[in-house]
Coordinates of C-alpha atoms in Angstrom, one line a residue:
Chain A
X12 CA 10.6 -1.9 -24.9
X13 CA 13.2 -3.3 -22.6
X14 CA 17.0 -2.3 -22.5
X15 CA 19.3 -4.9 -23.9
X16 CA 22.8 -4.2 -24.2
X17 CA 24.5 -5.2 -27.3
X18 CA 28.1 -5.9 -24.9
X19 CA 26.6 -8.4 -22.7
X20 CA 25.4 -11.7 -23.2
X21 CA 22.6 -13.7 -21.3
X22 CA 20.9 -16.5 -20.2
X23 CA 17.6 -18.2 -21.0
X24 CA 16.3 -17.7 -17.1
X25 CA 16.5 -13.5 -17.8
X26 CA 20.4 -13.2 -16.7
X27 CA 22.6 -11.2 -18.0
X28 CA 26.8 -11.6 -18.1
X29 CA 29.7 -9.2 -18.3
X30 CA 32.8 -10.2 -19.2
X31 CA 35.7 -8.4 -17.1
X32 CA 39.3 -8.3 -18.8
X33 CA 40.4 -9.9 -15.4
X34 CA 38.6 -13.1 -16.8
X35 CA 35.8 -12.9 -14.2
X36 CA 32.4 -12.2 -15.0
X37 CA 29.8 -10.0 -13.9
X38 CA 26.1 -11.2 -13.8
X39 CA 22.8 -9.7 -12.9
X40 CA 19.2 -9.7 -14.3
X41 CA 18.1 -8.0 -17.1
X42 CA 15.7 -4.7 -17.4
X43 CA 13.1 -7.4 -18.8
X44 CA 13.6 -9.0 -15.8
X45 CA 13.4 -6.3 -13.3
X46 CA 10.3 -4.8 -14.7
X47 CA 8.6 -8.0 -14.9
X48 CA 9.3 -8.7 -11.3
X49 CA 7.9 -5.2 -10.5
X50 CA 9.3 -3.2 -7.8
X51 CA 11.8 -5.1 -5.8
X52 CA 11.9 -5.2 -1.9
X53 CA 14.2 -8.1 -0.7
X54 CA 17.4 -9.5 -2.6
X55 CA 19.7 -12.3 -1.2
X56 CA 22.7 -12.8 -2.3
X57 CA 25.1 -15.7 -1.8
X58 CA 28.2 -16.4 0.2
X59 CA 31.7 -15.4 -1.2
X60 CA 33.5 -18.7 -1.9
X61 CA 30.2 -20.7 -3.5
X62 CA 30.9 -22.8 -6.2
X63 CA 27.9 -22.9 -8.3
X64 CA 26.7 -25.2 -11.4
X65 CA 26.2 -23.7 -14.4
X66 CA 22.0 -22.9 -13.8
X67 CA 22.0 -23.7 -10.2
X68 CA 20.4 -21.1 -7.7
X69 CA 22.1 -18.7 -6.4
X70 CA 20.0 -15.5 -5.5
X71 CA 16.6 -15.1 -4.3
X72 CA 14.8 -11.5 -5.9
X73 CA 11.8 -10.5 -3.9
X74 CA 9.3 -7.9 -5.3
X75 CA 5.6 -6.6 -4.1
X76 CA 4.2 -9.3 -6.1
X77 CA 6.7 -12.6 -5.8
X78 CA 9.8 -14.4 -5.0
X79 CA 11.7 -15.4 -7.7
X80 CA 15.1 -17.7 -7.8
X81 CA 18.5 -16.5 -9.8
X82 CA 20.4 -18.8 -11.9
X83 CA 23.9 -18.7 -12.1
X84 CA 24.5 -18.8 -16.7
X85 CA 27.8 -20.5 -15.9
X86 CA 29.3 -22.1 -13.6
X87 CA 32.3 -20.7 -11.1
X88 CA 33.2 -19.5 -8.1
X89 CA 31.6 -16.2 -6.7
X90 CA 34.3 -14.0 -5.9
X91 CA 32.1 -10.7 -4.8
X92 CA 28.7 -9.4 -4.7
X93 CA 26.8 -6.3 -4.6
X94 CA 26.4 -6.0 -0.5
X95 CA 24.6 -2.7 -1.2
X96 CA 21.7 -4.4 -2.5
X97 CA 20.6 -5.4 1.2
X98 CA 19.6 -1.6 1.6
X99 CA 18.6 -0.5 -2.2
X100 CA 16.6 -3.5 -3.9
X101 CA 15.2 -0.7 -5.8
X102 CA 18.9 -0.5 -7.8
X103 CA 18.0 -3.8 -9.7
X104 CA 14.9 -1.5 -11.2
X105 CA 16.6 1.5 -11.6
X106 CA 20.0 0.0 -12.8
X107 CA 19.7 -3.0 -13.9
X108 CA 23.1 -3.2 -15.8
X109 CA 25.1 -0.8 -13.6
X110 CA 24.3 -0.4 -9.8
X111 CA 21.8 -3.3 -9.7
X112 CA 24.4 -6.1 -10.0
X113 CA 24.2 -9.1 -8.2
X114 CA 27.6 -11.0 -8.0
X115 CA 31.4 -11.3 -9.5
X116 CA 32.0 -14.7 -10.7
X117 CA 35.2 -16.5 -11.6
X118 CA 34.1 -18.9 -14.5
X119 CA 35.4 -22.3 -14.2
X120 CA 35.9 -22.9 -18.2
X121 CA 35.3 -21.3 -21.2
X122 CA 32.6 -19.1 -21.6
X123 CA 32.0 -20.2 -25.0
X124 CA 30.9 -23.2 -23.8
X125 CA 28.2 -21.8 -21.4
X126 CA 26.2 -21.3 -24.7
X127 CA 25.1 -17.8 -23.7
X128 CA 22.9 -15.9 -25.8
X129 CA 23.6 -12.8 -28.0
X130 CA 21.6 -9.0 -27.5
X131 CA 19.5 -10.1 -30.6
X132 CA 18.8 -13.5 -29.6
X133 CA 17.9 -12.7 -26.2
X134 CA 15.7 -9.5 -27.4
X135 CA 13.8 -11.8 -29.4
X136 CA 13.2 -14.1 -26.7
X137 CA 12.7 -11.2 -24.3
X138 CA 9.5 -10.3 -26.6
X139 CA 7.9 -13.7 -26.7
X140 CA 7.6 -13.4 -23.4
Chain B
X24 CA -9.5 -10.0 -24.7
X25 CA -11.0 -9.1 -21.3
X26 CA -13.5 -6.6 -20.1
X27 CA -12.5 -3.4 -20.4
X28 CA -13.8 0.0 -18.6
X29 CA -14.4 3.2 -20.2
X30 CA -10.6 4.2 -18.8
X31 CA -8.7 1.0 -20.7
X32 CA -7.7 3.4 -23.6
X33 CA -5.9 6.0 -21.5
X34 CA -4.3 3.5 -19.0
X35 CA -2.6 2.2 -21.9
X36 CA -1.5 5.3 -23.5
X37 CA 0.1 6.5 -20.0
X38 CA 2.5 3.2 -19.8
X39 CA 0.1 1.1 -17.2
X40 CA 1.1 -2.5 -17.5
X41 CA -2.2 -4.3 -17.9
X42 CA -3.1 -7.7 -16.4
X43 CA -6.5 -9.8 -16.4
X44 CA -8.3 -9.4 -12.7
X45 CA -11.4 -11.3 -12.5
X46 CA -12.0 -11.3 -16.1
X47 CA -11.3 -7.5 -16.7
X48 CA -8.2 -5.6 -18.1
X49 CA -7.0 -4.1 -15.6
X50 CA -3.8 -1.4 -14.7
X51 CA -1.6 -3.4 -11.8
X52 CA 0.4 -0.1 -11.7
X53 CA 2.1 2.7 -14.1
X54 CA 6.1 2.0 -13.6
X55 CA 6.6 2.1 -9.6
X56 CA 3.7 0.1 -7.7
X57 CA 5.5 1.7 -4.2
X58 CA 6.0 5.2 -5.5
X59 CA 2.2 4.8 -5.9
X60 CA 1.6 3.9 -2.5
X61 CA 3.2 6.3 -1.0
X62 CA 1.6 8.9 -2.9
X63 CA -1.6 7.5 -1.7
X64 CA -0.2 7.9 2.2
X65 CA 1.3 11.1 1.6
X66 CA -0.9 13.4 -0.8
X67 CA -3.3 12.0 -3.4
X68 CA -3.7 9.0 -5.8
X69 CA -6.5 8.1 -8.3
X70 CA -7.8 4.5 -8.9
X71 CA -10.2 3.2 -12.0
X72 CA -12.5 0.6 -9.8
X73 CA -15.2 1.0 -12.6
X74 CA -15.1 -2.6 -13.1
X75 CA -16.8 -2.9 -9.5
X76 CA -20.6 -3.3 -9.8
X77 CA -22.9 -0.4 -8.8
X78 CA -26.6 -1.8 -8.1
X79 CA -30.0 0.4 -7.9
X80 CA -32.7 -0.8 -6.0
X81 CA -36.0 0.6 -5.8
X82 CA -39.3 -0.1 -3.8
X83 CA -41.6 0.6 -1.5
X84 CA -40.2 -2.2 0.4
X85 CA -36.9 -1.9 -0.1
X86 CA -35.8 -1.1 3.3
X87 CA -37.4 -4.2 4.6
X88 CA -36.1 -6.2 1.8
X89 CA -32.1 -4.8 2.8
X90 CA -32.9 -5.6 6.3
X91 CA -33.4 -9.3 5.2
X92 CA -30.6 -9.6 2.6
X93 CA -27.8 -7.9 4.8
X94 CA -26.0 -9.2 7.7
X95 CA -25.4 -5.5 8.9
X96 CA -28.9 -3.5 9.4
X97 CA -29.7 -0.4 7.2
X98 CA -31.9 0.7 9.6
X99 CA -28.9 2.2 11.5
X100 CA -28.7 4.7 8.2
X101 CA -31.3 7.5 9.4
X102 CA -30.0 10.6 7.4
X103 CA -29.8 10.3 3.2
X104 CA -26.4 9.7 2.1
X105 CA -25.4 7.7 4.7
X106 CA -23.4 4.3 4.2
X107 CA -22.8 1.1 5.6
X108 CA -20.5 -1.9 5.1
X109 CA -21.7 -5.4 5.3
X110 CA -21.5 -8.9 4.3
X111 CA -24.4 -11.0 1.7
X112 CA -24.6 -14.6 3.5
X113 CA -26.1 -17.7 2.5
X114 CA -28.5 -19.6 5.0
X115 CA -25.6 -21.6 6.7
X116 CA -23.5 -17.8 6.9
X117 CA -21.3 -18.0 4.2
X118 CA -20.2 -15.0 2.8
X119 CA -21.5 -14.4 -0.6
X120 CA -19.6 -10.8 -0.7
X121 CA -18.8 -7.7 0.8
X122 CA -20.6 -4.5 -0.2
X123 CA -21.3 -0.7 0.4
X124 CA -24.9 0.4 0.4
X125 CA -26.0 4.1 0.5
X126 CA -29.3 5.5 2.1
X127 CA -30.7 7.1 -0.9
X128 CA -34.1 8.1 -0.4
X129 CA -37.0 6.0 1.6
X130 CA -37.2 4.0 -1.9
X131 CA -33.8 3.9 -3.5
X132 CA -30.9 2.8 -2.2
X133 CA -27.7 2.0 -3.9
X134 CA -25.2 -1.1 -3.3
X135 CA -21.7 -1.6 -4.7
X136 CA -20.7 -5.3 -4.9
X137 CA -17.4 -6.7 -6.3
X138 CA -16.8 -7.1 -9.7
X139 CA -15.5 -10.8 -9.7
X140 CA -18.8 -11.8 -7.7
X141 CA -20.9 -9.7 -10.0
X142 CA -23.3 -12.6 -11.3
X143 CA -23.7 -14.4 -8.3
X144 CA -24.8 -11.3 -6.9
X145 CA -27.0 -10.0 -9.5
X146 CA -28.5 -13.5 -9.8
X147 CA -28.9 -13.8 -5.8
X148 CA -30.2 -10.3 -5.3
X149 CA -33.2 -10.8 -7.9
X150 CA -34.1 -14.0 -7.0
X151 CA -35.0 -12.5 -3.4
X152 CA -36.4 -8.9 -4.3
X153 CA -39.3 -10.0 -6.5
X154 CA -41.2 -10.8 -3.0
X155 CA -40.8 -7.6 -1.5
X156 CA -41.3 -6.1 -5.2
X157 CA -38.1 -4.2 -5.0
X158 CA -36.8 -3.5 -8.8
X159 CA -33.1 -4.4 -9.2
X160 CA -30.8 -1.9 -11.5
X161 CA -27.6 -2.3 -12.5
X162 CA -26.0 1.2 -13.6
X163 CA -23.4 -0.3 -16.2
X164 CA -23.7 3.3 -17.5
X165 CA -21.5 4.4 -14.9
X166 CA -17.8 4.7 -14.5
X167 CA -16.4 4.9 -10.8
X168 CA -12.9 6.6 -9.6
X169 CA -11.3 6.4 -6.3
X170 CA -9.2 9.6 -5.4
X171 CA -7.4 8.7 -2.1
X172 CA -5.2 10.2 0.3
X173 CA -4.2 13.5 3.0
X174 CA -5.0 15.8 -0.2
X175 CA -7.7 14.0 -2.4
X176 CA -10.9 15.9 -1.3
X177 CA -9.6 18.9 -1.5
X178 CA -7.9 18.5 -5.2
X179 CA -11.4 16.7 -6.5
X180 CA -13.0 19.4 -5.1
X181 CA -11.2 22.1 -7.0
X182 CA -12.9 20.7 -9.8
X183 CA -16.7 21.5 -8.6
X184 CA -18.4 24.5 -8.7
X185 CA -17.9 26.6 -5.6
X186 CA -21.6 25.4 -4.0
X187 CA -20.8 21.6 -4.8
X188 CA -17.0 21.5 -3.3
X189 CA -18.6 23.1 -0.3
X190 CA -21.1 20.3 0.0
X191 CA -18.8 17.1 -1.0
X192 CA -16.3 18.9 1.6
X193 CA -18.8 19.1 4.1
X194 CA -19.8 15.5 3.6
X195 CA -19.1 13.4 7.1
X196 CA -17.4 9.9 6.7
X197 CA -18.9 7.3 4.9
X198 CA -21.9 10.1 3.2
X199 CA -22.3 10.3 -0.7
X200 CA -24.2 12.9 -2.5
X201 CA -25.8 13.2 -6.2
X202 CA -23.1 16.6 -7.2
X203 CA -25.1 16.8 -10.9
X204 CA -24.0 14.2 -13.1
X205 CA -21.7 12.8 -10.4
X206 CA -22.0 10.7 -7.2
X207 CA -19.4 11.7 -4.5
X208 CA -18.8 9.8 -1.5
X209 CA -16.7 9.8 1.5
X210 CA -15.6 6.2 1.1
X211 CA -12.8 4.3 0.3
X212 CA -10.7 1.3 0.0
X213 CA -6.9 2.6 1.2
X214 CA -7.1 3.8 5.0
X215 CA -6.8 7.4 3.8
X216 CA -9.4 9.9 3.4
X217 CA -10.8 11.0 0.3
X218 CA -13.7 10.5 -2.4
X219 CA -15.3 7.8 -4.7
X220 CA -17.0 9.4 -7.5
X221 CA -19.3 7.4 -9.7
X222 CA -20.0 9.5 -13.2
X223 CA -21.4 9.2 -16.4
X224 CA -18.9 7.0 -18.3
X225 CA -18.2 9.4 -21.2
X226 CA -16.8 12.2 -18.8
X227 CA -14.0 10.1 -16.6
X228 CA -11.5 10.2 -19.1
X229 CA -11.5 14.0 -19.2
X230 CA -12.0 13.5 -15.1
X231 CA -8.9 11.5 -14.4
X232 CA -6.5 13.9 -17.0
X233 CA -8.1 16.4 -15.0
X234 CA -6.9 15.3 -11.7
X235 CA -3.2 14.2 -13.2
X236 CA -2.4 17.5 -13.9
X237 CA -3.3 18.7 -10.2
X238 CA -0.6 16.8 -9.6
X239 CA -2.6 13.4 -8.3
X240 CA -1.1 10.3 -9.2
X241 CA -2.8 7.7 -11.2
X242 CA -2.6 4.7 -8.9
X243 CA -2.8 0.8 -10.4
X244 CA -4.3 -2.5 -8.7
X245 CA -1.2 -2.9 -7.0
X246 CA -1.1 0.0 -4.6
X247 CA -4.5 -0.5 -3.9
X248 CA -3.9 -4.0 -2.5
X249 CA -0.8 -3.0 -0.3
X250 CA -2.6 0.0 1.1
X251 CA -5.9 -2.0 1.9
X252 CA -4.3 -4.1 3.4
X253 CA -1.8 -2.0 5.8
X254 CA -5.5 -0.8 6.5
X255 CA -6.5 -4.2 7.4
X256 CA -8.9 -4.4 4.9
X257 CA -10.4 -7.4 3.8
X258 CA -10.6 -8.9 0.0
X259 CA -13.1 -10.7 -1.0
X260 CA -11.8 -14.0 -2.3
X261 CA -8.6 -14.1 -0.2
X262 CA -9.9 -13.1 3.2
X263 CA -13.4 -14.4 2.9
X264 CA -15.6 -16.5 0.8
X265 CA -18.5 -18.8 0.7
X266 CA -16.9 -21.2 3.2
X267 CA -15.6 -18.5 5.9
X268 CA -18.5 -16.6 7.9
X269 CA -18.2 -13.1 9.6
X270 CA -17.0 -14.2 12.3
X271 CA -13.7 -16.1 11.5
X272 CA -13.0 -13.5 8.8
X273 CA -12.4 -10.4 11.5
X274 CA -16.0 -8.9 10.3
X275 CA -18.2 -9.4 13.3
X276 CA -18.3 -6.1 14.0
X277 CA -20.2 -5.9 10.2
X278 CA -22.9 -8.1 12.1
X279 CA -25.6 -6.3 13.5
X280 CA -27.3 -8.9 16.2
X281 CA -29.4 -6.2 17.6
X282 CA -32.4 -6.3 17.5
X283 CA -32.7 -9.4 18.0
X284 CA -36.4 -9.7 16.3
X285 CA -34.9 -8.9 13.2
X286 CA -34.6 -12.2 10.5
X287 CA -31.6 -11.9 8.3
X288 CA -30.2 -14.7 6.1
X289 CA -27.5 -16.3 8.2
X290 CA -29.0 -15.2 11.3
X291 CA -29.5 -19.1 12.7
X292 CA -26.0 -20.0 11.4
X293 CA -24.1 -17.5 13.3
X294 CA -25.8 -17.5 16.2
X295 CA -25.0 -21.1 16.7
X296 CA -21.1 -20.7 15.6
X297 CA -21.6 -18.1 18.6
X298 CA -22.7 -20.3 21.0
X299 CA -20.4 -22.8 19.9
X300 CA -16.8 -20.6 20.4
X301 CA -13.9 -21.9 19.3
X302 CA -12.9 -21.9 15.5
X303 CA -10.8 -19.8 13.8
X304 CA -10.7 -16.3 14.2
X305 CA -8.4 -13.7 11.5
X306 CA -5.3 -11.9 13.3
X307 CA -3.2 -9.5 11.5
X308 CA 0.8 -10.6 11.6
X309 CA 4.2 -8.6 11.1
X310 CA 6.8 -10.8 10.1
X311 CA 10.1 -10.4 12.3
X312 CA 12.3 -11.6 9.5
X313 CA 13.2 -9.8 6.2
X314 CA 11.1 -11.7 3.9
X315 CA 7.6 -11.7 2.5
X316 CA 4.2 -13.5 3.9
X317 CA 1.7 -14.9 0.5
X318 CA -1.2 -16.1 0.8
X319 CA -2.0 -20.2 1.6
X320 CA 1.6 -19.9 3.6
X321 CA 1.4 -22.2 6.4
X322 CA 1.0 -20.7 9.8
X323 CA 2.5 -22.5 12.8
X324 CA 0.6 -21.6 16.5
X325 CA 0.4 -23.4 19.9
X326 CA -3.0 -24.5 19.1
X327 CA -2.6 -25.7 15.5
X328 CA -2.3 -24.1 12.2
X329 CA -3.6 -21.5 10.4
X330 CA -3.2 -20.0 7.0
X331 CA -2.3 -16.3 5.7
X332 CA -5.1 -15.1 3.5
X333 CA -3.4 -12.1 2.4
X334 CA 0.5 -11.4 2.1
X335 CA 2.5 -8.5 0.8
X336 CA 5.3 -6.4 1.7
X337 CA 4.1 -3.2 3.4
X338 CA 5.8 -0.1 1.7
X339 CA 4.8 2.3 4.8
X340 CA 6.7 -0.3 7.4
X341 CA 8.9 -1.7 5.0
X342 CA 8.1 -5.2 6.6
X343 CA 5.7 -7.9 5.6
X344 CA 2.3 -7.8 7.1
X345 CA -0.3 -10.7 6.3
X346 CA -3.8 -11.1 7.5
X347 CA -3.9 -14.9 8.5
X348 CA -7.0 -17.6 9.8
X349 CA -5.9 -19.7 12.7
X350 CA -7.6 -21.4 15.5
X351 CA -9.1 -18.6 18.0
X352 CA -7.2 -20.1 21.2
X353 CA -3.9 -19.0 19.3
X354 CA -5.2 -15.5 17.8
X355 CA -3.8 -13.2 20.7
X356 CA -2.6 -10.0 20.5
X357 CA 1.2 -10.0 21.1
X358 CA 1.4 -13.7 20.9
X359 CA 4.5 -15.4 18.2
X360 CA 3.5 -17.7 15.5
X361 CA 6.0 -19.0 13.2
X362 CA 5.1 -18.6 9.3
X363 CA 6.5 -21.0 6.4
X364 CA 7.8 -19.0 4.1
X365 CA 9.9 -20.6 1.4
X366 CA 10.7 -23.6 2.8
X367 CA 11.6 -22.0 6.4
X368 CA 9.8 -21.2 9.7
X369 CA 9.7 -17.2 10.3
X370 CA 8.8 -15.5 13.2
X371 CA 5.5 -13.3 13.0
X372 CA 3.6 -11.4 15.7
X373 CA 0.4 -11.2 16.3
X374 CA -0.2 -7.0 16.0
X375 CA -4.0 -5.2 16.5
X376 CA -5.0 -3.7 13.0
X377 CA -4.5 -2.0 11.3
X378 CA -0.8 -1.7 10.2
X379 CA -1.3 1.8 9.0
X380 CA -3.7 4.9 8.1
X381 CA -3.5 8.2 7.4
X382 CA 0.3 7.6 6.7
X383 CA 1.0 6.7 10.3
X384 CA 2.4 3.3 11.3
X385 CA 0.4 1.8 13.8
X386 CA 1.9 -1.1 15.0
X387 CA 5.2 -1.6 17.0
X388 CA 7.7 -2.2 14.6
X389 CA 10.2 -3.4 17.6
X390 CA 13.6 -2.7 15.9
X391 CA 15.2 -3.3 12.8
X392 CA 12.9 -6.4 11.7
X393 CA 15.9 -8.9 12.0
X394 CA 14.7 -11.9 14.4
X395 CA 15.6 -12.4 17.8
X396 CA 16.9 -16.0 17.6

């Protein structure tokens, strides 16, 4: 059984979101995610200063077995990411929720509106595969 | 539901996450695919490859009857035990698979094909060995385990008794010998030394918990695709198939020409793709870049493209390694080809196999993989 943390929300595409008191947001991808990936080897992360659409591309997660593309669950302007994981990939599978995240957004509207999905909802969806 | 092998029950109860290869359920790995590998390269892993097809054949002909089948010649195995690698070709040379076959005895000798060619095989094998009236086996009966790595044969053989772990330690590479109820042989499929042991399948259950708590690590599909291929080993299906020959898919040294009065299916076929040079020919590449080669990636040379057959990230170099076919005028040692990999043009370099073996890197890893331009 996956991991799926009843403070966080997520999207459909497997990411999840953090919401700082700062009004930024936190977002990486979710242990159902990670383990589905399989060990991971390469992780891009994008430039400081991108504006992204709300379920445009913004990272690229490589594991032993494919590439996969992340998608931003709102859209903002990416105010940090997780430099680290250039050396430790391996932090998305270990900590998926802690060490393993990806980027700092700054949302541009209401979250509310991003339509994000609850621990539940997503655990449900999460099983279905 | 898939096929299962006498181990599904237990790879399930230790956590494996199971996916369909070639029609069988199958472990791809047990939580870490890399923590895997590197216990294959640095001490001792265990793999179930029961679903691979072990074959019996028995005649008075039979070594006639091998020497007419096989592109390699069996009558290079002289002493009982012995093995030999080689390709299964059609007339015009295509490869039909890739097999082991041991030297049993004057009549017997046994062949391991791949389990995703299994039919073909089977079907192929029968309709040639009525005419030299060699019977045709297959020993479903049998499980098969793979214990690789620096510390396999001597952890396997801590399970014999003392006069049957001297004489599987004593075995030279690429000898197998009938322990009792078990087969053990010096082969393998990971670059590393160790055993294959084909058993009754009631007793590998008890066989593989055995070897888990002596500390060897059970091993999924996964690891045993990166480590064959930092060993530059081919897969059937990827590397090779029906419309590649030996000599394009980097097996002509699996070819045994000599001597030259001996008739083997394909013979004609290769002789003239001899004669007539060129083609393609398989090179082993290291990507320069920090990305990862797949297979059917594009492969960009002076002389045309190619293709990678085989792609992974390489846990011992921490780099991608591919094998790739592109035309023979561009396959040189040293040489740059550029590699489409998502969209962009990589720089790869053309490295002698294989990448590694008995955990050693072999290849000049030239700095910290970040591309010169």
């Amino acid at each position: 059984m996956s991991n799926v943390p009843a403070d966080l929300k997520y999207a459909r595409s497997h990411e999840w979101v953090r919401e700082h008191s700062d009004g930024t947001v936190e977002v990486g991808i979710s242990d159902h995610a990670q383990h589905a990936l399989g060990d991971l080897v390469f992780v891009e992360v994008p430039a400081v200063g991108r504006t992204l659409q709300q379920g445009e591309a913004f990272a690229v997660v490589e594991s032993v077995k494919a590439a996969s593309d992340v998608y931003a669950p709102v859209a903002g302007t990416v105010v940090a990411v997780n430099e680290a994981l250039g050396k430790t990939p391996e932090a998305i599978n270990q900590d998926p929720y802690g060490a393993g995240w990806i980027m700092r957004l700054k949302p541009a509207g209401a979250l509310a509106a991003a339509e994000l999905l609850n621990a539940d909802t997503y655990t449900t969806l999460a099983d279905a595969g | 539901m898939g096929l299962r092998t006498p181990l599904y029950g237990l790879h399930v109860a230790l956590g494996a996450h199971m996916v369909d290869f070639g029609g069988w359920d199958m472990p791809v790995n047990y939580g870490s695919q890399i923590e895997e590998h590197h216990a294959v390269r640095r001490a001792a892993g265990v793999f179930d490859v029961s679903h691979m097809c072990v074959i019996d054949l028995h005649g008075a002909r039979v070594r006639e009857f091998l020497r007419s089948l096989l592109a390699n010649d069996v009558a290079r195995l002289t002493q009982p035990g012995k093995a030999l690698y080689s390709c299964m070709l059609r007339e015009d040379a295509g490869i039909i698979d890739d097999l082991i076959v041991y030297f049993q005895g004057p009549r017997w000798y046994r062949v391991i094909v791949n389990a995703g060619t299994r039919e073909k095989d089977l079907a192929w094998i029968r309709a040639r060995a009525a005419a030299f009236e060699v019977e045709v086996h297959e020993r479903r009966e049998l499980a098969m385990l793979a214990v690789q790595g620096p510390e396999a044969r001597a952890r396997l053989a801590s399970l014999l008794t003392p006069p049957d772990a001297a004489a599987a330690l004593a075995q030279g590479l690429f000898f197998g010998t009938q322990l009792g109820e078990w087969f053990v042989a010096r082969t393998g499929y990971t670059g590393e030394d160790g055993f294959e042991v084909m058993l009754p399948a009631e007793g590998a259950v008890e066989l593989w918990n055995r070897l888990n708590e002596l500390g060897v690590q059970s091993c999924g599909l996964g690891a045993r695709d990166t480590l064959r291929l930092e060993a530059a080993m081919n897969l059937y299906g990827s590397d090779m198939d029906e419309t590649t020959q030996p000599l394009e898919s980097g097996l002509a040294w699996t070819v045994a020409f000599d001597p030259a009065d001996r008739s083997f299916i394909g013979r004609a076929a290769l002789e003239a793709a001899r004669i007539a040079g060129g083609g393609q020919r398989q090179v082993a590449l290291l990507l320069e870049d920090r990305a990862v080669m797949r297979s059917h990636q594009r492969v960009v040379t002076s002389a045309g493209d190619g293709s990678i057959t085989s792609g992974t990230f390489s846990p011992t170099l921490a780099r991608s390694i591919a094998l790739a076919r592109m035309p023979a005028a561009a396959a040189v040692v040293g040489s740059t080809v550029q590699v489409e990999v998502r969209g962009k043009l990589l720089a790869a370099r053309v490295v002698r196999p294989p990448f590694a073996r008995h955990g050693r890197v072999l290849v000049e890893l030239q700095g910290d993989g970040n591309s010169a331009t």
